[in-house]
Coordinates of C-alpha atoms in Angstrom, one line a residue:
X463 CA 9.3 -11.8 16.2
X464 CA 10.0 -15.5 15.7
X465 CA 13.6 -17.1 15.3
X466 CA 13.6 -17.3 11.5
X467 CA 12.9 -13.1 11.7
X468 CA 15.3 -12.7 14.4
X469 CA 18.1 -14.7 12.3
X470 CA 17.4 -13.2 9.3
X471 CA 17.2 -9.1 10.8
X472 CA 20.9 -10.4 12.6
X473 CA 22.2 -11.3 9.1
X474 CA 21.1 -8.7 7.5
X475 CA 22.9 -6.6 10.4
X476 CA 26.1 -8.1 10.2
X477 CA 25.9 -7.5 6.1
X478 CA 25.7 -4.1 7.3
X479 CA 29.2 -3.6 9.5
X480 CA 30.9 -5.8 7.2
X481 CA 29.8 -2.9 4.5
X482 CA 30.3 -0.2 6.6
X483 CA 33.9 -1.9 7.9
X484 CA 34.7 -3.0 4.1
X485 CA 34.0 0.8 2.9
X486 CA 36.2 2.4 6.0
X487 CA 39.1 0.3 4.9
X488 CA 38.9 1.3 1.7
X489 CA 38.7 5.5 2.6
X490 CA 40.7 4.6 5.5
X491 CA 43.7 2.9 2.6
X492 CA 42.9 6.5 0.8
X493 CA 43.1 8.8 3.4
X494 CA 46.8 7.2 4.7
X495 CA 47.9 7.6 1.5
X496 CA 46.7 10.8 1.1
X497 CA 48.6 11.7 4.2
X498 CA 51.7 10.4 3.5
X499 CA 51.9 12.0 0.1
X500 CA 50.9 15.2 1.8
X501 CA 53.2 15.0 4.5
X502 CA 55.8 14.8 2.2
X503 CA 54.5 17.4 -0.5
X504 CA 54.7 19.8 2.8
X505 CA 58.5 19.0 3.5
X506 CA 59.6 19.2 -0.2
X507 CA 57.7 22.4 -0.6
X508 CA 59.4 24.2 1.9
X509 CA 62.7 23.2 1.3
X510 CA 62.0 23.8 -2.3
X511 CA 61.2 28.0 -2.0
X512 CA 64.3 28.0 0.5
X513 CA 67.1 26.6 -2.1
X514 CA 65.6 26.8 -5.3
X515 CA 66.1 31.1 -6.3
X516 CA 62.9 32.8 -8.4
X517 CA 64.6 32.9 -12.0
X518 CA 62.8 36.8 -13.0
X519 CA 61.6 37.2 -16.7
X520 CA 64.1 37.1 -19.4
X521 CA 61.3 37.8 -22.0
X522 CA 60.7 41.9 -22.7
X523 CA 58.1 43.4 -21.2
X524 CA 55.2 44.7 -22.7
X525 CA 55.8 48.0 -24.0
X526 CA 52.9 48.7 -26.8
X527 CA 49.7 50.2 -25.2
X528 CA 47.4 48.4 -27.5
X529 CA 48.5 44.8 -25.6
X530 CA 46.8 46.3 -22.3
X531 CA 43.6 47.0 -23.4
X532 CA 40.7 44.6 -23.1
X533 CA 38.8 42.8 -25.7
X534 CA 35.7 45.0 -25.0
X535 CA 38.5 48.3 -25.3
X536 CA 39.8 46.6 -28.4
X537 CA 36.2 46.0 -30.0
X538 CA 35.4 49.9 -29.1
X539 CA 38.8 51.2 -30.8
X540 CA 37.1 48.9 -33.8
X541 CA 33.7 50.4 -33.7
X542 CA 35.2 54.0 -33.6
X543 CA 37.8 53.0 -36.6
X544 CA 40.7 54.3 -34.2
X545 CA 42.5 50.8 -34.9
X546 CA 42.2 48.4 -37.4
X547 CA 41.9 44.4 -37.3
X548 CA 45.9 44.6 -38.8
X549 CA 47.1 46.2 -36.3
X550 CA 46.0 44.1 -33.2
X551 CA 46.7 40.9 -34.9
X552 CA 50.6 41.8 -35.9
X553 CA 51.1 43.4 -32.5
X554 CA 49.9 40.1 -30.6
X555 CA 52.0 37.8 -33.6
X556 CA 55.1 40.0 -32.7
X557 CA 54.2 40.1 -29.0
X558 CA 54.0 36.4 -28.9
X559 CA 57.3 35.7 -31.2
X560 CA 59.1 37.4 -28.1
X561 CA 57.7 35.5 -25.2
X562 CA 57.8 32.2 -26.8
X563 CA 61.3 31.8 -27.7
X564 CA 61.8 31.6 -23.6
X565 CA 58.4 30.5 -22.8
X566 CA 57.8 27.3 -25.1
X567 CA 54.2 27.8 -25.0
X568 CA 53.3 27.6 -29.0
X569 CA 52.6 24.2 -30.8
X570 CA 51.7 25.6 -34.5
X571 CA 51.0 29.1 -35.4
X572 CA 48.4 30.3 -38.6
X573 CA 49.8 33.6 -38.9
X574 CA 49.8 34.3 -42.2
X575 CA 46.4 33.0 -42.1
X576 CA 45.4 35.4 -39.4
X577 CA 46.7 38.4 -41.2
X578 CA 44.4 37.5 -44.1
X579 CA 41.2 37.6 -41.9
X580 CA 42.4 40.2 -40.4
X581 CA 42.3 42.2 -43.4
X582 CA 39.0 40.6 -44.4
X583 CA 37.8 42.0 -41.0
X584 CA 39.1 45.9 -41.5
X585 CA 37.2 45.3 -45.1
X586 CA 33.9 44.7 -43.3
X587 CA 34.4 47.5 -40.9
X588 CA 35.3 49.9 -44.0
X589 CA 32.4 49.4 -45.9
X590 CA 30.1 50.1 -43.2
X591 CA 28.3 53.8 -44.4
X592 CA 27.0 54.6 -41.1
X593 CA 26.9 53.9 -37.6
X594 CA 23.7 51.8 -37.8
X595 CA 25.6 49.6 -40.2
X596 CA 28.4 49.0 -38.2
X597 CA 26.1 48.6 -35.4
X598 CA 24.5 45.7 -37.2
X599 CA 28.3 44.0 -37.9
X600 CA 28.8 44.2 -34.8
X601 CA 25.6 43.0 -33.7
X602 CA 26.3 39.7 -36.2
X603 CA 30.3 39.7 -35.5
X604 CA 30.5 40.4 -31.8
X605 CA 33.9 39.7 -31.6
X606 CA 35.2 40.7 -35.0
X607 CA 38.3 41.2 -35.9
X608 CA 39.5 40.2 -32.3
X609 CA 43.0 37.7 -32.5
X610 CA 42.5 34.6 -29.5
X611 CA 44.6 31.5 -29.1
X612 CA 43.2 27.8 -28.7
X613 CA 44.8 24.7 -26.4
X614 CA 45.8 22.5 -28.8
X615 CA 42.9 19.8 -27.5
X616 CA 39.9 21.9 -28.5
X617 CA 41.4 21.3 -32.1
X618 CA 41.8 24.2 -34.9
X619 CA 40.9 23.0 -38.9
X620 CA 44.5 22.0 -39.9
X621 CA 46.9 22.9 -36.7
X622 CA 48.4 20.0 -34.5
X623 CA 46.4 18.0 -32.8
X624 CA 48.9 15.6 -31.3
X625 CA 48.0 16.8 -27.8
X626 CA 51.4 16.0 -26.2
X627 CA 51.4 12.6 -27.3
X628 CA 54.9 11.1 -29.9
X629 CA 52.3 8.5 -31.5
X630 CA 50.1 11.2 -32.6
X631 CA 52.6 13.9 -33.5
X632 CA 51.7 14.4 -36.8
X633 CA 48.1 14.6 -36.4
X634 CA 46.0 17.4 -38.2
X635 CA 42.4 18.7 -36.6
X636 CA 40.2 17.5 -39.1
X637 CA 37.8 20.4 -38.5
X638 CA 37.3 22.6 -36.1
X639 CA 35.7 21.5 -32.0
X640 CA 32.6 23.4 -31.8
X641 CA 33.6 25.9 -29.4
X642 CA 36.3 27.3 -31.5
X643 CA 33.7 27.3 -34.7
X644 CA 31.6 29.3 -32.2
X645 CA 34.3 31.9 -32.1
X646 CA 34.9 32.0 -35.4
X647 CA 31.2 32.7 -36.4
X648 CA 31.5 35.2 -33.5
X649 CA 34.2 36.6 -35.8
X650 CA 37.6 36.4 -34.1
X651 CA 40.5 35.2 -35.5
X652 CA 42.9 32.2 -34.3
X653 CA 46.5 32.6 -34.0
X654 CA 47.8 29.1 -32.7
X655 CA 47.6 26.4 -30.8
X656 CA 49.1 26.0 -27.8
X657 CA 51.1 23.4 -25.0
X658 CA 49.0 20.9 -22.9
X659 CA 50.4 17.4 -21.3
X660 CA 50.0 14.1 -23.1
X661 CA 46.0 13.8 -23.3
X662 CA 45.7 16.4 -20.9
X663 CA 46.4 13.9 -18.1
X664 CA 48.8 16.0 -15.9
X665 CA 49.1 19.4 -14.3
X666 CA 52.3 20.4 -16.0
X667 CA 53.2 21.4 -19.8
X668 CA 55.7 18.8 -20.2
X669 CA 56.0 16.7 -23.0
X670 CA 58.4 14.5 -24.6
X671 CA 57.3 16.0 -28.0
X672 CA 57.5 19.5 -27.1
X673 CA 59.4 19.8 -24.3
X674 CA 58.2 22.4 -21.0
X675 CA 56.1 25.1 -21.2
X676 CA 57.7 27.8 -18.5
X677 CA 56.1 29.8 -16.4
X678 CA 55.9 33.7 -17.2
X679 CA 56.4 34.8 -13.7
X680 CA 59.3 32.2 -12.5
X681 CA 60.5 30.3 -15.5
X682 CA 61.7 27.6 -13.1
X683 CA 58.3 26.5 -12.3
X684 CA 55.2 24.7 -13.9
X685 CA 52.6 27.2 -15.9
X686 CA 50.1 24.2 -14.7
X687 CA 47.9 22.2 -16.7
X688 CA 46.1 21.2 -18.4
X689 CA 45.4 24.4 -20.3
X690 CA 49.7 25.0 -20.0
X691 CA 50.1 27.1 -22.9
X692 CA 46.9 29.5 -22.4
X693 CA 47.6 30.0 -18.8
X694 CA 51.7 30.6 -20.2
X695 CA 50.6 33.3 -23.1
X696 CA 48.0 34.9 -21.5
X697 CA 49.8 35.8 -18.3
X698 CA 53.0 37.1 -20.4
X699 CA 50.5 39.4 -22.1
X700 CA 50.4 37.7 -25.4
X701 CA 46.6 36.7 -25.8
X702 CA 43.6 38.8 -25.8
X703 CA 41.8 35.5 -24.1
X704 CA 42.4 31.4 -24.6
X705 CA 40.0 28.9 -25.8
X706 CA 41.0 25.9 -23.0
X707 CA 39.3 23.0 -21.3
X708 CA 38.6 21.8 -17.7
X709 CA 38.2 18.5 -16.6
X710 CA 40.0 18.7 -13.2
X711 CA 41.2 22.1 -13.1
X712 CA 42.5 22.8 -16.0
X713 CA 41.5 25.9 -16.5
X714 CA 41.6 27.1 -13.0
X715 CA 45.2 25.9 -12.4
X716 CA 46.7 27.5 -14.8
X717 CA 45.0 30.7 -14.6
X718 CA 46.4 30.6 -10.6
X719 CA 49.8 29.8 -12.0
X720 CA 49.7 32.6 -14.0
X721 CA 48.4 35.5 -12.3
X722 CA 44.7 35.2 -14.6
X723 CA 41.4 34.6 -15.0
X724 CA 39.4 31.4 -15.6
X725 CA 36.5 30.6 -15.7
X726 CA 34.8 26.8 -15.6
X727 CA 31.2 27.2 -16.8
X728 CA 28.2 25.4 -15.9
X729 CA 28.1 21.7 -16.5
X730 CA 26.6 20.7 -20.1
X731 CA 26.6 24.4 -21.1
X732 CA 29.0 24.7 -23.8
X733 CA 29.7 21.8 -26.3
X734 CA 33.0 19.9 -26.2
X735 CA 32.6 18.2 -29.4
X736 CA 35.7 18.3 -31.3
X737 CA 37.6 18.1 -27.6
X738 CA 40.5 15.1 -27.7
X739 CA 40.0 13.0 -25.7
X740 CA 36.7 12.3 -25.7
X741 CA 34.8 10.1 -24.4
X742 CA 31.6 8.4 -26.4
X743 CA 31.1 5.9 -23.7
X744 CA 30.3 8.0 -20.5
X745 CA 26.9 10.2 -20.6
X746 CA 28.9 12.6 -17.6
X747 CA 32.1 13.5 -19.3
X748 CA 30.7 16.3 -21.2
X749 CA 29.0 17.4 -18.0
X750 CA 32.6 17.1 -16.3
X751 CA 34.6 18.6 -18.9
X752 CA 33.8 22.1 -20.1
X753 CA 35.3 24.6 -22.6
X754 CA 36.0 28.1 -21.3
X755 CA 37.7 31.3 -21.5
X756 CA 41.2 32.0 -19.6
X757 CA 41.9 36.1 -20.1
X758 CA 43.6 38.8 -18.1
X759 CA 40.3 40.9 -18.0
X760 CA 37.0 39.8 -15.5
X761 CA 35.2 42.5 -18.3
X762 CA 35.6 40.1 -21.2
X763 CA 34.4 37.2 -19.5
X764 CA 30.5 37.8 -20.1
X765 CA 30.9 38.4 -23.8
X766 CA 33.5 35.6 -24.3
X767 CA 31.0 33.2 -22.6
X768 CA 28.3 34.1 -23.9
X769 CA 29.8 33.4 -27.5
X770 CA 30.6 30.2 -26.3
X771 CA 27.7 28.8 -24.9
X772 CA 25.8 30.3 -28.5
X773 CA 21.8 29.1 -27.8
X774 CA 22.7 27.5 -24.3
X775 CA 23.6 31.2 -23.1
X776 CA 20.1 32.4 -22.7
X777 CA 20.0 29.9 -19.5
X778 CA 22.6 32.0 -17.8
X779 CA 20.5 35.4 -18.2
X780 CA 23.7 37.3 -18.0
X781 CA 22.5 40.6 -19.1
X782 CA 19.9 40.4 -16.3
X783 CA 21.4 42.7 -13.4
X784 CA 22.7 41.7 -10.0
X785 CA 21.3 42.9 -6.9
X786 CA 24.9 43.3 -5.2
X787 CA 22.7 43.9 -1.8
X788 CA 21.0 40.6 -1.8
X789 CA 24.6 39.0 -2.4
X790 CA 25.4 36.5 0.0
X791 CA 29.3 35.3 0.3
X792 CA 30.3 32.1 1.6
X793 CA 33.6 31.0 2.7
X794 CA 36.4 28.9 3.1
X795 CA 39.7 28.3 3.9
X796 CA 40.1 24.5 3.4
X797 CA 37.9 21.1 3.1
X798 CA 37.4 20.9 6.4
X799 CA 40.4 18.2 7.4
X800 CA 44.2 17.0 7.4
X801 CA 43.9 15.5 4.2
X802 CA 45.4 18.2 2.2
X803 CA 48.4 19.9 2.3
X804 CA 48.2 23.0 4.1
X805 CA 47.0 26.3 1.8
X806 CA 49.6 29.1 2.0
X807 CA 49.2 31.7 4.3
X808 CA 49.2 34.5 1.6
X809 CA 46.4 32.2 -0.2
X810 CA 44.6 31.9 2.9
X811 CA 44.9 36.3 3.0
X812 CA 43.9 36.9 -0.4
X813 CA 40.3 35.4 0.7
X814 CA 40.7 37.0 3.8
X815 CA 41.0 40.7 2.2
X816 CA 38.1 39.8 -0.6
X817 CA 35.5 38.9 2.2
X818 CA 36.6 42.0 3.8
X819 CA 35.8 44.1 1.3
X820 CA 32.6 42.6 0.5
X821 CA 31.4 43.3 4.0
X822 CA 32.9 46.9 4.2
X823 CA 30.3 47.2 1.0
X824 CA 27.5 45.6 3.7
X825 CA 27.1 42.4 2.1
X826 CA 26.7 39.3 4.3
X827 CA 29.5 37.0 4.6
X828 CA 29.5 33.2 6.3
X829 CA 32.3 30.8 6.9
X830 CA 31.2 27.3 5.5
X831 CA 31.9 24.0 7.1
X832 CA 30.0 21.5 5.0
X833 CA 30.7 18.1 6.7
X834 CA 30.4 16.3 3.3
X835 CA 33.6 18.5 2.3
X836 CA 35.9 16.2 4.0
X837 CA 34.6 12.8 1.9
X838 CA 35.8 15.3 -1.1
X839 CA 38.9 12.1 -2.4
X840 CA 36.2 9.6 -1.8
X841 CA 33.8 11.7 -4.1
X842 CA 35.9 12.9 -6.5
X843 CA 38.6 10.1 -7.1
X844 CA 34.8 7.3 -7.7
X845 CA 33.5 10.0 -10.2
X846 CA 36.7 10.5 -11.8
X847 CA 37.9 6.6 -12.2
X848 CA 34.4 5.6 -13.4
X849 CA 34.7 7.8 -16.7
X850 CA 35.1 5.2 -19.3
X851 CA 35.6 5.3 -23.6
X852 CA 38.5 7.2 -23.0
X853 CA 42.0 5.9 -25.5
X854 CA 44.7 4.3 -23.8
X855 CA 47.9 6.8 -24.1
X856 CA 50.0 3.2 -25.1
X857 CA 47.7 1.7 -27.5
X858 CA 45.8 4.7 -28.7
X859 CA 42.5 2.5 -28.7
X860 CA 39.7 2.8 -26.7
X861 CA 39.0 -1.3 -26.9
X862 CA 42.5 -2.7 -26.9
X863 CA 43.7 -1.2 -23.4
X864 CA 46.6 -2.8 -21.8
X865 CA 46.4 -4.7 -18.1
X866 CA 47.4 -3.4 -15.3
X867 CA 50.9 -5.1 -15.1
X868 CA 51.6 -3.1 -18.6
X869 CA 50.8 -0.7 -17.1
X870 CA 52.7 -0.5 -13.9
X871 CA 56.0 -1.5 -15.9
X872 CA 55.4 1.4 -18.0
X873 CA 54.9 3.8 -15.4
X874 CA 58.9 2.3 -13.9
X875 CA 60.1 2.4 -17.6
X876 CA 58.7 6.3 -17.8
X877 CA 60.9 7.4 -14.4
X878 CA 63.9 6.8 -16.6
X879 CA 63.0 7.9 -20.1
X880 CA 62.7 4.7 -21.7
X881 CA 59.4 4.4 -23.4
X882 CA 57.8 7.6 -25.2
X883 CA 55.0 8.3 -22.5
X884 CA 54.8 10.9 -19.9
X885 CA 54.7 9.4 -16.1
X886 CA 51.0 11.4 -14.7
X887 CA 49.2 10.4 -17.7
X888 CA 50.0 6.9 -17.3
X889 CA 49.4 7.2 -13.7
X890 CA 45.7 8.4 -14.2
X891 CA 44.8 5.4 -16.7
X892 CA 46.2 3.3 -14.4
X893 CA 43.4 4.8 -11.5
X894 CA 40.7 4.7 -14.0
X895 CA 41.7 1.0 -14.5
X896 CA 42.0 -0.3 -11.0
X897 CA 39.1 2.4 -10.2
X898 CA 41.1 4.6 -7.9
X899 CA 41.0 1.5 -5.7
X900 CA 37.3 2.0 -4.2
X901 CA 35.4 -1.3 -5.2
X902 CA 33.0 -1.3 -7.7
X903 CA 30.0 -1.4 -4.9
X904 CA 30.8 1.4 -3.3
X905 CA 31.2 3.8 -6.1
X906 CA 27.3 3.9 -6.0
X907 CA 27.7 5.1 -2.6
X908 CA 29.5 7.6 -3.4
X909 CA 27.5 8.8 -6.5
X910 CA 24.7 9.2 -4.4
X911 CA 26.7 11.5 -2.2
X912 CA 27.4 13.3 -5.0
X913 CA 23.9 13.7 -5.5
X914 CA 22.9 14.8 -1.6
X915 CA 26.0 17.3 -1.9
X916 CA 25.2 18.8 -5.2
X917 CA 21.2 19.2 -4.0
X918 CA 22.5 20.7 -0.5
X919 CA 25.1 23.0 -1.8
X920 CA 23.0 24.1 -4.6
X921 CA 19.8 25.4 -2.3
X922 CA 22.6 26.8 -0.3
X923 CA 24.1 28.9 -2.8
X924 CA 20.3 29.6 -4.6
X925 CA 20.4 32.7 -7.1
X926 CA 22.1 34.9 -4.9
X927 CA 24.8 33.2 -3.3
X928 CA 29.0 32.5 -3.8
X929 CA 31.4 30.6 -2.2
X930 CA 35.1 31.5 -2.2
X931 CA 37.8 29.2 -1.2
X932 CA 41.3 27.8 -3.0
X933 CA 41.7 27.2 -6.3
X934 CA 44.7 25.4 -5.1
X935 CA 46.2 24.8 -2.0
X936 CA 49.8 27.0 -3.2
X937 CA 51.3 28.9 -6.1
X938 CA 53.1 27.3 -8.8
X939 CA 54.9 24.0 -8.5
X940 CA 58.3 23.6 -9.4
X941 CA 58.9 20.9 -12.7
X942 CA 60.3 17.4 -11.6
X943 CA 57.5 15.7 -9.8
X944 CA 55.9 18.5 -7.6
X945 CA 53.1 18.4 -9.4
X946 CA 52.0 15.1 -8.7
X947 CA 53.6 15.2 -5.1
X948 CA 51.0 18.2 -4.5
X949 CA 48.1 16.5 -6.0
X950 CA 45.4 16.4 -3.3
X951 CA 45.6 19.7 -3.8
X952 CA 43.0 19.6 -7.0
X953 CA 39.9 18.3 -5.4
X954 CA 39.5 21.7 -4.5
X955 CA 38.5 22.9 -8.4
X956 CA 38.0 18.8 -9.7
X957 CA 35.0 18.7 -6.7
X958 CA 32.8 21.4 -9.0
X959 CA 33.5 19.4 -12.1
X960 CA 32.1 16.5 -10.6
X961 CA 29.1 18.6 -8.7
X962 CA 28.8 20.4 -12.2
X963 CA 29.0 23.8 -10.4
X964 CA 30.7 27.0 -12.5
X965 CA 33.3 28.6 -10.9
X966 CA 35.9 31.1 -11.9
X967 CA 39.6 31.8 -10.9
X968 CA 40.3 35.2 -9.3
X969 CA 43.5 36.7 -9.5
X970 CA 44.7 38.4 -6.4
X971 CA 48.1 40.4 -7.3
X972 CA 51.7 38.9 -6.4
X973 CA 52.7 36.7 -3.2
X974 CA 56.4 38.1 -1.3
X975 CA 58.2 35.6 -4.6
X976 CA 56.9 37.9 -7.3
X977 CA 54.2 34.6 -7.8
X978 CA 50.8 34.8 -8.5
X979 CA 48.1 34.1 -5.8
X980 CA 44.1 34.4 -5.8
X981 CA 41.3 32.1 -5.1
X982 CA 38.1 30.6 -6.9
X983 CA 34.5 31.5 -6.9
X984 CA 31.7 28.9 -6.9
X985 CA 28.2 29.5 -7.8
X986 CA 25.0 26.7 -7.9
X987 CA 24.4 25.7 -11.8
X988 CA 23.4 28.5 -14.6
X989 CA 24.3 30.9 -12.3
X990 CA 27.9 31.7 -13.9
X991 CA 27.2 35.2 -14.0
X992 CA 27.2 35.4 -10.3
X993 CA 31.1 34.0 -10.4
X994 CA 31.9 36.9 -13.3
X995 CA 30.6 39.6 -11.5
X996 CA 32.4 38.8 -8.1
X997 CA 35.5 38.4 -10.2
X998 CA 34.8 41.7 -11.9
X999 CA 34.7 43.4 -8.1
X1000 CA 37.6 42.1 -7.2
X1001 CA 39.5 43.2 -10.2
X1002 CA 38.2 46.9 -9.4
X1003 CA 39.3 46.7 -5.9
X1004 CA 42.1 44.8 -6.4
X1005 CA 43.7 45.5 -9.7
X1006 CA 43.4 42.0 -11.3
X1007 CA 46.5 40.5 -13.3
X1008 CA 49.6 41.7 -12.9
X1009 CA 52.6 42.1 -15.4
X1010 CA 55.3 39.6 -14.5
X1011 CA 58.2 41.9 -12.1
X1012 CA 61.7 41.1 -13.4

């Protein structure tokens, strides 16, 4: 090699451990952070549960049979003309009236809309001569007659669409987001529209608009977020199933929070348009975001996604039967490092017991230690930041965004109530903007990382194959800043929004507080069915959702 190679293979050398030391720096100024936030997540969660008493149910509990049956019950009592369309709709309007004066879970109601189509429904259903006929409504109108509820952000024809946000307070859904239309060609009926944060930005139903949306098991805690209000009416018993969105676990959190199930589908599957916010400018945000069902039952969530996803649900093949003895489980109990805040121990049991019971039935179970697990913040924080076309929550544009200064005095000006903005929604456009402080360089890194984990995990998992670990790292936060205190704890669902994986929230009964606990399950893409029907197992063996305990 002459001197001119030698020179130029020793520069290109040192380019490389200045990249490498550049890049540690950066994960090393994340992972510190990480810690330190974690460290004191731990110490205020502990002393939190040890002064802070479980405030029981106030609401009544449910009394009337017909608000414990499933949506596949409730569309058999149709067929057989044992109820009518009337009835289930006023039972759930009364049933909700009575939670929501405590709960706060409600934005704007279309009752008196709903009682109409109702009626319209039971009109279909009467003129039917025969059983073939009704087997062809039915076979049109799957869900017909059926009442549902919708997060304000998937956006109803005419309800609010303010999505937490004072400067849009007024605002009217123009028309309804594609996966409600879906429903309603499907047949079912909308009620309402219910809580989220400001833009769906945070992990709490607070608002300055619309106040807190409690929690039906401890109303001094956080019902999660985004979906708030689904996760709030469905666990009190006042929804047959919610319409919600995940971005970053909103879905999964809270259907965790409140004692559910939740399911994020595929990737791409089902169509967010009419979803605010939206983003026109990234290609992956309706890959990371997805519409899907939140419901008490694991038996409704095949039909209810297969409405959903309309022509997109012949990729998932869910009438296709699974070969439970070919079923491989997969594992785990963290991310693999001291990054997060420690799960609960009754967390840690309720995947414990489900593995058990999967190999009592013979099925082969694995603990997974994936080394590219613990570069999860790096992963998902880069994919996360570099979404882009989304509005600022000051200006309310997408092109006139404020600087980072703005945006920093806004976020001290929101500790103390003095501008109309929520703090965690201003927090996130503030790490989009700065680019959750990994340089522009590395976030290719990273994206290719994405791209070896979601090609590794995905042959892993193949056709037959689950993993089951958190959905979250505890049970519900308190209000006042827990949420965001606790927040590494949501790479644990945001990682498969980013990977594009479906995965589904299992409930797991009560923890020693009377609080729901439970755990997600991951499949590779298209294979969602895989996540229902370990779900559905569960909720055999294990009873599933559980009424709120005064």
């Amino acid at each position: 090699m002459n001197l001119k190679s030698q020179l130029e293979a020793r520069r290109i050398n040192l380019f490389s451990v200045r990249r490498v030391f550049k890049l540690f720096r950066m994960s090393a100024f994340l992972r510190v952070l990480a810690f330190i936030i974690n460290a004191v997540a731990y110490i205020v969660n502990e002393i939190t549960n040890l002064i802070i008493p479980r405030r029981a149910p106030i609401y009544p509990p449910i009394e009337n049979p017909l608000l414990l049956k499933s949506v596949n019950e409730l569309l058999t009592d149709l067929k057989g003309r044992k109820i009518t369309s009337y009835e289930i709709v006023t039972t759930y309007i009364a049933r909700i009236k009575e939670v929501n004066a405590r709960l706060n879970a409600v934005i704007e109601n279309r009752y008196m809309e709903a009682i109409k189509e109702a009626r319209h429904a039971d009109n279909l259903i009467s003129q039917a001569k025969d059983e073939f006929q009704l087997l062809m409504l039915f076979s049109r109108y799957p869900l017909l007659g059926i009442p549902f509820t919708v997060k304000e952000a998937c956006g109803v024809k005419g309800l609010s669409y303010s999505v937490g946000s004072v400067a849009r307070k007024d605002e009217k859904s123009p028309e309804n987001g594609d996966a409600v239309e879906q429903m309603r060609a499907a047949g079912a009926i909308p009620l309402l529209v219910s809580a989220n944060p400001e833009f769906c930005l945070a992990f709490d139903g607070e608002t300055i608009v619309y106040g807190k949306c409690l929690n039906p098991y401890d109303m001094r805690r956080s019902s999660g977020g985004s979906s708030s209000g689904e996760g709030t009416l469905n666990g009190a018993g006042a929804s047959t199933f919610g319409l919600a969105s995940d971005i970053s676990g909103s879905i999964r959190l809270p259907s965790l929070f409140c004692g559910v199930f939740g399911h994020k589908p595929t990737g791409g599957l089902i169509s967010v348009k009419g979803h605010y916010p939206y983003s026109t400018k990234e290609e992956d945000f309706p890959y990371y975001l997805q519409m899907g069902p939140i419901t008490r039952f694991a038996k409704d969530l095949p039909l209810l996604l297969q409405v959903m996803a309309g022509e997109n649900a012949k990729k998932l093949k869910l009438t296709e039967e699974i070969d439970f003895q070919k079923l491989k489980i997969y594992y785990s109990y963290s991310m693999g490092n001291f990054l997060h805040v420690p799960v609960d121990f009754e967390i840690k049991l309720a995947i414990t017991r489900a593995v058990k019971c999967f190999e009592k039935g013979g099925i082969a179970t694995e603990e997974l230690h994936l080394k590219e697990f613990q570069n999860a913040i790096e992963i998902c924080l880069s994919s996360l930041a570099s979404i882009k076309g989304l509005p600022s929550i000051v200006t309310q544009s997408v092109e006139n965004k404020p600087n980072k200064l703005q945006i920093i005095q806004k976020i001290a000006q929101s500790l103390f109530g003095l501008v109309p903005y929520t703090t965690m929604p201003l927090f996130v456009e503030l790490m989009i903007l700065v680019n959750a402080f990994i340089p522009t360089k590395e976030s290719a890194r990273w994206k290719e990382e994405v791209k070896q984990l979601r090609t590794k995990l995905g042959n892993l998992l193949g056709t037959n194959g689950v993993l089951i670990l958190p959905t979250y790292h505890k049970t519900a936060n308190f209000f006042n800043g827990c949420s965001f205190l606790n927040i590494s704890g949501t790479i644990f669902m945001l990682l498969f929004n980013v990977l594009g994986f479906p995965a589904t929230h299992v409930p797991m009964g009560l923890d020693r507080r009377g609080l729901p606990v439970g755990f997600q399950v991951v499949a590779a893409p298209y294979m969602d069915k895989l996540c229902l029907q370990v779900a559905a197992e569960m909720e055999a063996a294990f009873g599933g959702w559980v009424q709120p305990q005064k």
